[in-house]
mmCIF file of C-alpha atoms in Angstrom:
data_model
loop_
_atom_site.group_PDB
_atom_site.id
_atom_site.type_symbol
_atom_site.label_atom_id
_atom_site.label_comp_id
_atom_site.label_asym_id
_atom_site.label_seq_id
_atom_site.Cartn_x
_atom_site.Cartn_y
_atom_site.Cartn_z
ATOM 1 C CA MET A 1 -3.693 -37.858 -2.255
ATOM 2 C CA LYS A 2 -7.255 -36.087 -1.650
ATOM 3 C CA TRP A 3 -8.721 -36.112 1.252
ATOM 4 C CA ASN A 4 -12.774 -36.582 2.131
ATOM 5 C CA LYS A 5 -13.501 -33.000 4.376
ATOM 6 C CA PHE A 6 -15.839 -32.489 6.524
ATOM 7 C CA THR A 7 -17.156 -28.890 7.857
ATOM 8 C CA LEU A 8 -19.374 -28.773 11.237
ATOM 9 C CA LYS A 9 -21.363 -26.036 11.732
ATOM 10 C CA THR A 10 -21.683 -25.438 15.335
ATOM 11 C CA ARG A 11 -22.221 -22.929 17.942
ATOM 12 C CA THR A 12 -18.983 -20.771 19.256
ATOM 13 C CA GLU A 13 -19.763 -21.634 22.861
ATOM 14 C CA ALA A 14 -20.302 -25.377 22.298
ATOM 15 C CA GLU A 15 -16.761 -25.718 19.979
ATOM 16 C CA ASP A 16 -15.138 -26.920 22.661
ATOM 17 C CA ILE A 17 -17.890 -29.795 23.614
ATOM 18 C CA VAL A 18 -18.774 -30.596 20.514
ATOM 19 C CA ILE A 19 -14.428 -31.222 19.686
ATOM 20 C CA SER A 20 -14.552 -33.767 22.696
ATOM 21 C CA THR A 21 -17.672 -35.377 20.676
ATOM 22 C CA LEU A 22 -15.927 -36.142 17.864
ATOM 23 C CA ALA A 23 -12.992 -37.305 19.764
ATOM 24 C CA GLU A 24 -15.048 -40.187 21.225
ATOM 25 C CA ALA A 25 -16.826 -40.632 17.668
ATOM 26 C CA GLY A 26 -13.389 -41.582 16.432
ATOM 27 C CA ILE A 27 -12.285 -38.118 15.264
ATOM 28 C CA GLN A 28 -8.886 -37.333 16.284
ATOM 29 C CA GLY A 29 -8.498 -33.934 14.802
ATOM 30 C CA VAL A 30 -10.202 -30.439 14.070
ATOM 31 C CA GLU A 31 -9.518 -27.267 12.770
ATOM 32 C CA ILE A 32 -11.314 -24.822 14.170
ATOM 33 C CA GLU A 33 -12.553 -21.380 12.340
ATOM 34 C CA ASP A 34 -14.478 -18.666 14.327
ATOM 35 C CA ARG A 35 -14.616 -14.875 15.167
ATOM 36 C CA GLN A 36 -13.874 -14.949 19.355
ATOM 37 C CA PRO A 37 -11.945 -11.716 19.463
ATOM 38 C CA LEU A 38 -8.794 -12.044 21.036
ATOM 39 C CA THR A 39 -8.067 -11.214 24.911
ATOM 40 C CA GLU A 40 -6.095 -9.119 26.055
ATOM 41 C CA ALA A 41 -3.745 -12.034 27.008
ATOM 42 C CA ASP A 42 -3.333 -13.720 23.976
ATOM 43 C CA LYS A 43 -2.531 -10.159 22.340
ATOM 44 C CA GLN A 44 0.636 -9.880 24.467
ATOM 45 C CA GLN A 45 1.621 -13.705 23.810
ATOM 46 C CA MET A 46 1.893 -12.445 19.585
ATOM 47 C CA PHE A 47 4.400 -11.281 19.343
ATOM 48 C CA VAL A 48 4.377 -10.103 15.445
ATOM 49 C CA ASP A 49 4.418 -7.364 13.249
ATOM 50 C CA ILE A 50 0.927 -6.563 12.962
ATOM 51 C CA LEU A 51 -2.654 -8.120 14.683
ATOM 52 C CA PRO A 52 -4.628 -8.588 11.407
ATOM 53 C CA ASP A 53 -8.504 -7.672 11.789
ATOM 54 C CA PHE A 54 -11.021 -9.690 12.617
ATOM 55 C CA PRO A 55 -14.614 -9.705 11.725
ATOM 56 C CA ALA A 56 -17.366 -9.218 14.294
ATOM 57 C CA ASP A 57 -17.807 -12.230 16.034
ATOM 58 C CA ASP A 58 -21.320 -13.496 14.855
ATOM 59 C CA GLY A 59 -21.539 -16.810 17.556
ATOM 60 C CA ILE A 60 -20.655 -19.547 14.658
ATOM 61 C CA ALA A 61 -17.966 -22.101 14.764
ATOM 62 C CA TYR A 62 -17.136 -24.350 12.243
ATOM 63 C CA LEU A 63 -15.094 -27.366 12.823
ATOM 64 C CA ASN A 64 -13.105 -29.093 10.019
ATOM 65 C CA PHE A 65 -11.970 -32.939 9.991
ATOM 66 C CA TYR A 66 -10.856 -34.862 7.575
ATOM 67 C CA LEU A 67 -11.148 -38.710 6.254
ATOM 68 C CA ASP A 68 -9.193 -41.034 4.294
ATOM 69 C CA GLU A 69 -10.329 -41.851 1.126
ATOM 70 C CA LYS A 70 -9.631 -45.576 1.707
ATOM 71 C CA GLU A 71 -11.258 -44.830 5.392
ATOM 72 C CA ASP A 72 -15.279 -45.737 5.836
ATOM 73 C CA LYS A 73 -16.762 -42.318 6.073
ATOM 74 C CA GLU A 74 -20.137 -43.059 6.151
ATOM 75 C CA SER A 75 -19.768 -45.651 9.034
ATOM 76 C CA ILE A 76 -17.724 -42.840 10.774
ATOM 77 C CA LEU A 77 -20.071 -40.041 9.702
ATOM 78 C CA ALA A 78 -23.650 -42.241 11.306
ATOM 79 C CA ASN A 79 -21.283 -42.393 14.410
ATOM 80 C CA VAL A 80 -20.396 -38.668 14.236
ATOM 81 C CA ARG A 81 -24.296 -37.984 13.427
ATOM 82 C CA GLU A 82 -25.262 -40.432 16.972
ATOM 83 C CA ALA A 83 -22.830 -38.986 18.978
ATOM 84 C CA LEU A 84 -24.229 -35.041 18.251
ATOM 85 C CA GLU A 85 -27.681 -35.846 18.695
ATOM 86 C CA GLU A 86 -27.386 -37.260 22.137
ATOM 87 C CA LEU A 87 -25.449 -33.968 22.496
ATOM 88 C CA ARG A 88 -27.992 -31.965 21.691
ATOM 89 C CA MET A 89 -30.493 -33.138 24.394
ATOM 90 C CA PHE A 90 -27.934 -31.149 26.817
ATOM 91 C CA ILE A 91 -26.972 -28.084 25.401
ATOM 92 C CA ASP A 92 -27.378 -26.072 22.307
ATOM 93 C CA ILE A 93 -24.885 -26.618 19.774
ATOM 94 C CA GLY A 94 -26.351 -24.893 16.716
ATOM 95 C CA GLU A 95 -27.800 -26.354 13.048
ATOM 96 C CA ALA A 96 -24.858 -29.158 13.264
ATOM 97 C CA THR A 97 -24.776 -29.737 9.847
ATOM 98 C CA ILE A 98 -22.011 -31.653 8.342
ATOM 99 C CA GLN A 99 -20.632 -30.497 4.483
ATOM 100 C CA GLU A 100 -18.266 -32.527 2.755
ATOM 101 C CA SER A 101 -16.053 -31.897 -0.061
ATOM 102 C CA GLN A 102 -12.011 -32.584 -1.136
ATOM 103 C CA THR A 103 -9.108 -31.122 -1.122
ATOM 104 C CA GLU A 104 -5.504 -31.953 -1.928
ATOM 105 C CA ASP A 105 -2.931 -33.333 0.320
ATOM 106 C CA LYS A 106 -0.613 -30.689 0.997
ATOM 107 C CA ASP A 107 2.836 -30.097 2.754
ATOM 108 C CA TRP A 108 1.238 -27.239 4.664
ATOM 109 C CA ILE A 109 4.545 -26.894 6.763
ATOM 110 C CA ASN A 110 6.879 -26.415 3.524
ATOM 111 C CA ASN A 111 4.831 -25.061 0.446
ATOM 112 C CA TRP A 112 5.202 -21.282 1.652
ATOM 113 C CA LYS A 113 9.052 -21.557 0.288
ATOM 114 C CA GLU A 114 8.013 -21.731 -3.696
ATOM 115 C CA TYR A 115 7.731 -17.707 -2.486
ATOM 116 C CA PHE A 116 10.622 -17.183 -0.343
ATOM 117 C CA ARG A 117 14.049 -16.144 -2.782
ATOM 118 C CA GLN A 118 17.439 -14.411 -1.731
ATOM 119 C CA PHE A 119 17.046 -10.390 -1.721
ATOM 120 C CA TYR A 120 19.218 -7.571 -0.832
ATOM 121 C CA VAL A 121 19.316 -5.392 2.700
ATOM 122 C CA ASP A 122 21.156 -3.196 1.003
ATOM 123 C CA ASP A 123 24.642 -4.304 0.836
ATOM 124 C CA ILE A 124 23.887 -7.683 2.860
ATOM 125 C CA LEU A 125 22.322 -10.696 1.486
ATOM 126 C CA ILE A 126 19.326 -12.595 2.933
ATOM 127 C CA ILE A 127 19.510 -16.178 1.063
ATOM 128 C CA PRO A 128 17.429 -19.273 2.111
ATOM 129 C CA SER A 129 19.252 -22.424 3.344
ATOM 130 C CA TRP A 130 17.800 -24.070 0.036
ATOM 131 C CA GLU A 131 19.447 -21.787 -2.441
ATOM 132 C CA GLU A 132 23.222 -22.302 -3.465
ATOM 133 C CA VAL A 133 24.951 -18.823 -3.625
ATOM 134 C CA LYS A 134 25.451 -17.602 -6.802
ATOM 135 C CA GLU A 135 29.360 -17.043 -8.000
ATOM 136 C CA GLU A 136 29.546 -13.268 -7.944
ATOM 137 C CA ASP A 137 28.079 -13.220 -4.357
ATOM 138 C CA LYS A 138 30.537 -15.325 -2.522
ATOM 139 C CA GLY A 139 32.258 -12.070 -0.783
ATOM 140 C CA LYS A 140 29.176 -10.258 0.049
ATOM 141 C CA LEU A 141 28.007 -10.265 4.196
ATOM 142 C CA ILE A 142 25.519 -13.214 4.066
ATOM 143 C CA ILE A 143 23.126 -14.333 5.748
ATOM 144 C CA HIS A 144 21.883 -17.793 5.366
ATOM 145 C CA ILE A 145 18.038 -18.308 6.827
ATOM 146 C CA ASP A 146 15.586 -20.439 6.947
ATOM 147 C CA PRO A 147 12.643 -19.948 9.930
ATOM 148 C CA GLY A 148 11.095 -23.238 10.026
ATOM 149 C CA THR A 149 7.863 -22.407 12.357
ATOM 150 C CA ALA A 150 9.322 -19.155 13.496
ATOM 151 C CA PHE A 151 9.007 -15.220 12.642
ATOM 152 C CA GLY A 152 11.317 -13.841 10.732
ATOM 153 C CA THR A 153 12.521 -14.075 7.138
ATOM 154 C CA GLY A 154 13.849 -10.936 6.864
ATOM 155 C CA MET A 155 11.740 -9.839 4.077
ATOM 156 C CA HIS A 156 9.274 -7.603 6.379
ATOM 157 C CA GLU A 157 9.856 -4.136 6.556
ATOM 158 C CA THR A 158 10.135 -3.971 10.245
ATOM 159 C CA THR A 159 13.237 -6.313 10.216
ATOM 160 C CA GLN A 160 14.962 -4.719 7.642
ATOM 161 C CA LEU A 161 14.419 -1.437 9.599
ATOM 162 C CA CYS A 162 16.428 -3.186 12.668
ATOM 163 C CA ILE A 163 18.746 -4.745 10.010
ATOM 164 C CA ARG A 164 20.359 -0.912 8.916
ATOM 165 C CA GLN A 165 19.931 -0.089 12.682
ATOM 166 C CA LEU A 166 22.373 -2.419 13.971
ATOM 167 C CA LYS A 167 24.052 -1.763 10.932
ATOM 168 C CA LYS A 168 24.909 1.774 12.361
ATOM 169 C CA TYR A 169 25.636 0.925 15.847
ATOM 170 C CA VAL A 170 26.922 -3.033 16.182
ATOM 171 C CA THR A 171 31.085 -2.665 16.944
ATOM 172 C CA PRO A 172 33.116 -5.535 18.211
ATOM 173 C CA ALA A 173 32.194 -4.868 21.823
ATOM 174 C CA THR A 174 28.446 -5.369 20.812
ATOM 175 C CA GLU A 175 26.558 -7.161 23.955
ATOM 176 C CA LEU A 176 22.958 -7.699 22.003
ATOM 177 C CA LEU A 177 19.939 -9.150 23.585
ATOM 178 C CA ASP A 178 17.548 -9.296 20.776
ATOM 179 C CA VAL A 179 13.688 -9.293 22.645
ATOM 180 C CA GLY A 180 11.548 -11.586 20.494
ATOM 181 C CA THR A 181 14.001 -13.403 18.426
ATOM 182 C CA GLY A 182 12.256 -15.716 16.421
ATOM 183 C CA SER A 183 14.060 -17.339 13.708
ATOM 184 C CA GLY A 184 16.759 -15.455 15.067
ATOM 185 C CA ILE A 185 17.933 -13.278 12.071
ATOM 186 C CA LEU A 186 18.597 -9.725 13.741
ATOM 187 C CA SER A 187 21.114 -11.496 16.373
ATOM 188 C CA ILE A 188 22.616 -13.420 13.703
ATOM 189 C CA VAL A 189 23.191 -10.605 11.538
ATOM 190 C CA ALA A 190 24.439 -8.285 14.352
ATOM 191 C CA LEU A 191 26.932 -11.525 15.159
ATOM 192 C CA LYS A 192 28.285 -11.121 11.272
ATOM 193 C CA LEU A 193 28.625 -7.452 11.256
ATOM 194 C CA GLY A 194 30.975 -8.213 14.405
ATOM 195 C CA ALA A 195 29.022 -8.377 17.534
ATOM 196 C CA HIS A 196 31.049 -10.147 20.232
ATOM 197 C CA HIS A 197 27.681 -11.729 21.677
ATOM 198 C CA ALA A 198 23.723 -12.315 21.079
ATOM 199 C CA VAL A 199 20.672 -13.840 23.666
ATOM 200 C CA GLY A 200 17.376 -14.072 21.946
ATOM 201 C CA THR A 201 14.228 -14.370 23.404
ATOM 202 C CA ASP A 202 11.199 -15.437 22.407
ATOM 203 C CA LEU A 203 7.797 -17.104 23.674
ATOM 204 C CA ASP A 204 7.428 -19.551 21.287
ATOM 205 C CA VAL A 205 8.855 -22.644 21.705
ATOM 206 C CA CYS A 206 9.481 -22.942 17.805
ATOM 207 C CA ALA A 207 12.579 -20.201 18.180
ATOM 208 C CA VAL A 208 14.416 -22.622 19.296
ATOM 209 C CA PRO A 209 15.294 -25.441 16.407
ATOM 210 C CA ALA A 210 15.406 -22.444 14.068
ATOM 211 C CA VAL A 211 17.534 -19.838 15.465
ATOM 212 C CA GLU A 212 20.093 -23.760 16.163
ATOM 213 C CA GLU A 213 19.743 -24.241 12.804
ATOM 214 C CA ASN A 214 20.156 -20.436 11.337
ATOM 215 C CA LYS A 215 23.448 -20.671 13.567
ATOM 216 C CA ALA A 216 25.019 -23.717 12.506
ATOM 217 C CA ALA A 217 23.769 -22.528 8.563
ATOM 218 C CA ASN A 218 25.575 -19.690 8.906
ATOM 219 C CA GLY A 219 28.823 -20.830 11.659
ATOM 220 C CA ILE A 220 27.962 -18.890 13.930
ATOM 221 C CA ASP A 221 29.323 -20.387 17.343
ATOM 222 C CA ARG A 222 27.580 -22.231 20.261
ATOM 223 C CA ASP A 223 28.619 -20.031 22.705
ATOM 224 C CA ALA A 224 28.442 -16.545 20.710
ATOM 225 C CA PHE A 225 24.239 -17.169 20.534
ATOM 226 C CA THR A 226 22.568 -17.904 23.595
ATOM 227 C CA MET A 227 18.287 -18.961 23.686
ATOM 228 C CA MET A 228 16.147 -18.247 26.442
ATOM 229 C CA ILE A 229 12.386 -18.607 26.299
ATOM 230 C CA GLY A 230 10.467 -16.664 28.713
ATOM 231 C CA ASN A 231 8.673 -13.318 29.259
ATOM 232 C CA LEU A 232 11.082 -10.480 29.549
ATOM 233 C CA ILE A 233 7.793 -8.015 30.675
ATOM 234 C CA ASP A 234 6.382 -9.933 33.177
ATOM 235 C CA ASN A 235 8.482 -12.855 34.511
ATOM 236 C CA LYS A 236 11.259 -12.045 36.917
ATOM 237 C CA GLU A 237 13.249 -15.532 36.337
ATOM 238 C CA THR A 238 13.818 -14.211 32.579
ATOM 239 C CA GLN A 239 14.646 -10.981 33.460
ATOM 240 C CA ASP A 240 17.440 -12.559 36.095
ATOM 241 C CA ALA A 241 18.609 -14.743 33.415
ATOM 242 C CA VAL A 242 18.871 -11.859 30.838
ATOM 243 C CA GLY A 243 20.773 -10.282 32.945
ATOM 244 C CA TYR A 244 21.458 -6.246 34.101
ATOM 245 C CA GLU A 245 23.103 -3.154 33.096
ATOM 246 C CA LYS A 246 24.670 -5.729 30.461
ATOM 247 C CA TYR A 247 23.751 -5.069 26.890
ATOM 248 C CA ASP A 248 24.962 -2.787 24.072
ATOM 249 C CA ILE A 249 22.235 -2.699 21.979
ATOM 250 C CA VAL A 250 19.149 -4.222 22.556
ATOM 251 C CA VAL A 251 16.666 -4.666 19.394
ATOM 252 C CA ALA A 252 12.820 -5.552 19.633
ATOM 253 C CA ASN A 253 10.712 -6.132 16.775
ATOM 254 C CA ILE A 254 7.360 -6.832 17.955
ATOM 255 C CA LEU A 255 4.117 -4.808 18.902
ATOM 256 C CA ALA A 256 3.816 -1.373 19.339
ATOM 257 C CA ASP A 257 1.205 -2.144 22.105
ATOM 258 C CA VAL A 258 3.766 -4.791 23.412
ATOM 259 C CA LEU A 259 6.950 -2.044 23.531
ATOM 260 C CA VAL A 260 4.866 0.287 25.726
ATOM 261 C CA MET A 261 4.854 -2.704 28.526
ATOM 262 C CA LEU A 262 8.410 -3.897 27.322
ATOM 263 C CA THR A 263 10.234 -0.358 27.584
ATOM 264 C CA PRO A 264 10.083 -0.014 31.069
ATOM 265 C CA VAL A 265 11.699 -2.756 32.535
ATOM 266 C CA ILE A 266 13.896 -3.151 29.339
ATOM 267 C CA VAL A 267 15.634 0.142 30.203
ATOM 268 C CA LYS A 268 17.067 -2.357 33.193
ATOM 269 C CA GLN A 269 18.659 -4.525 31.000
ATOM 270 C CA MET A 270 20.883 -1.764 28.957
ATOM 271 C CA LYS A 271 24.147 -0.628 30.459
ATOM 272 C CA PRO A 272 23.791 3.427 30.521
ATOM 273 C CA GLY A 273 25.007 4.830 26.974
ATOM 274 C CA GLY A 274 23.081 1.143 25.822
ATOM 275 C CA ILE A 275 20.718 1.642 22.558
ATOM 276 C CA TYR A 276 17.618 0.688 21.678
ATOM 277 C CA ILE A 277 15.936 -0.278 18.342
ATOM 278 C CA THR A 278 12.675 -1.198 18.104
ATOM 279 C CA SER A 279 10.566 -2.107 15.175
ATOM 280 C CA GLY A 280 7.073 -3.114 14.487
ATOM 281 C CA ILE A 281 5.221 -0.023 14.613
ATOM 282 C CA LEU A 282 2.412 1.019 12.272
ATOM 283 C CA ALA A 283 2.896 4.718 11.291
ATOM 284 C CA GLU A 284 -0.300 5.979 13.890
ATOM 285 C CA LYS A 285 1.370 4.060 16.583
ATOM 286 C CA GLU A 286 4.981 5.460 16.398
ATOM 287 C CA GLY A 287 3.478 8.757 19.189
ATOM 288 C CA VAL A 288 2.665 6.045 21.423
ATOM 289 C CA VAL A 289 5.848 4.150 21.199
ATOM 290 C CA ARG A 290 7.593 7.322 21.617
ATOM 291 C CA ASP A 291 6.404 8.352 24.882
ATOM 292 C CA ALA A 292 6.310 5.217 26.281
ATOM 293 C CA ILE A 293 10.253 5.869 25.547
ATOM 294 C CA SER A 294 10.545 8.965 26.696
ATOM 295 C CA HIS A 295 8.141 8.387 29.922
ATOM 296 C CA ALA A 296 11.241 5.132 30.998
ATOM 297 C CA GLY A 297 13.975 7.901 30.680
ATOM 298 C CA LEU A 298 15.658 6.945 27.052
ATOM 299 C CA THR A 299 16.539 10.055 24.602
ATOM 300 C CA VAL A 300 15.165 9.393 21.278
ATOM 301 C CA GLU A 301 18.563 9.338 18.814
ATOM 302 C CA GLU A 302 16.193 8.668 14.944
ATOM 303 C CA VAL A 303 13.256 7.529 13.824
ATOM 304 C CA THR A 304 13.939 5.762 10.228
ATOM 305 C CA TYR A 305 10.706 4.865 8.029
ATOM 306 C CA GLN A 306 10.038 2.104 5.563
ATOM 307 C CA GLY A 307 6.584 1.686 4.212
ATOM 308 C CA GLU A 308 3.952 2.284 6.468
ATOM 309 C CA TRP A 309 6.179 1.293 8.925
ATOM 310 C CA VAL A 310 8.185 3.220 12.071
ATOM 311 C CA SER A 311 11.046 1.731 13.391
ATOM 312 C CA VAL A 312 13.012 4.182 16.674
ATOM 313 C CA THR A 313 16.231 4.198 17.713
ATOM 314 C CA ALA A 314 16.799 5.446 21.332
ATOM 315 C CA ARG A 315 19.279 5.553 24.177
ATOM 316 C CA LYS A 316 19.954 5.402 27.790
ATOM 317 C CA ARG A 317 20.620 8.415 29.489
#
């Protein structure tokens, strides 16, 4: 099915009130495109591999809304334009021009799956949950993964760096803490390698169903992998729930700047002699993370590289 797409050009300072005005005129959903920079609070909430470089803010916002082909677009647009003209008397909303185009109805949540195919990280086969395991692969260590709307397929270099370190340090007694667990892939790898128990934390509630589905797909016992939502950096309740001096391994595949804030806190969760595996670090940020690790009283054991990415593994004294 095709949709009529309408793009309203306005000012970033006015976008909130313009969206409210559109809602009053019968537009129920709006897509925002602007160049407003992320706040420091926004950045701290983004447990991802790397923040993209955004262009400079030009003060312009584009608000996209969509109408079914069967809807009376002329009547709806007339209401929108009338409402915008009334709003203009009270606030500068910029041009408030509306451009029309057409777009296909797409399954945006699932279309990415056509690019995710099975692959190896050394001798570990990572395979999408919707693909069949080939006969010749059935004896290998296999990880079934479907990230859903959470982060983590295992394809990214940072995740692979963590997997290789987990292979070196996981034992049958391992209690693992996975900070920024996303799809749960690193905890699941550790458990399939023989770890005793894993705790995953994340800020995104989308991680909860993703983890549960991936646990089931990999035959992980419900009690072997505990999932929590909360910020370990500054939330005492989350820190208490995770527990202190109880983890043999902590793995954190997140931004270097977040690792700098996390490291002095996470030391308290680690057992003496515990291993701290970090990744999500661009090469130019390696020194910053190593300094944070040393200042927290940890000893760097190993630094590994893949492409432009770095993983630093340290031990608690």
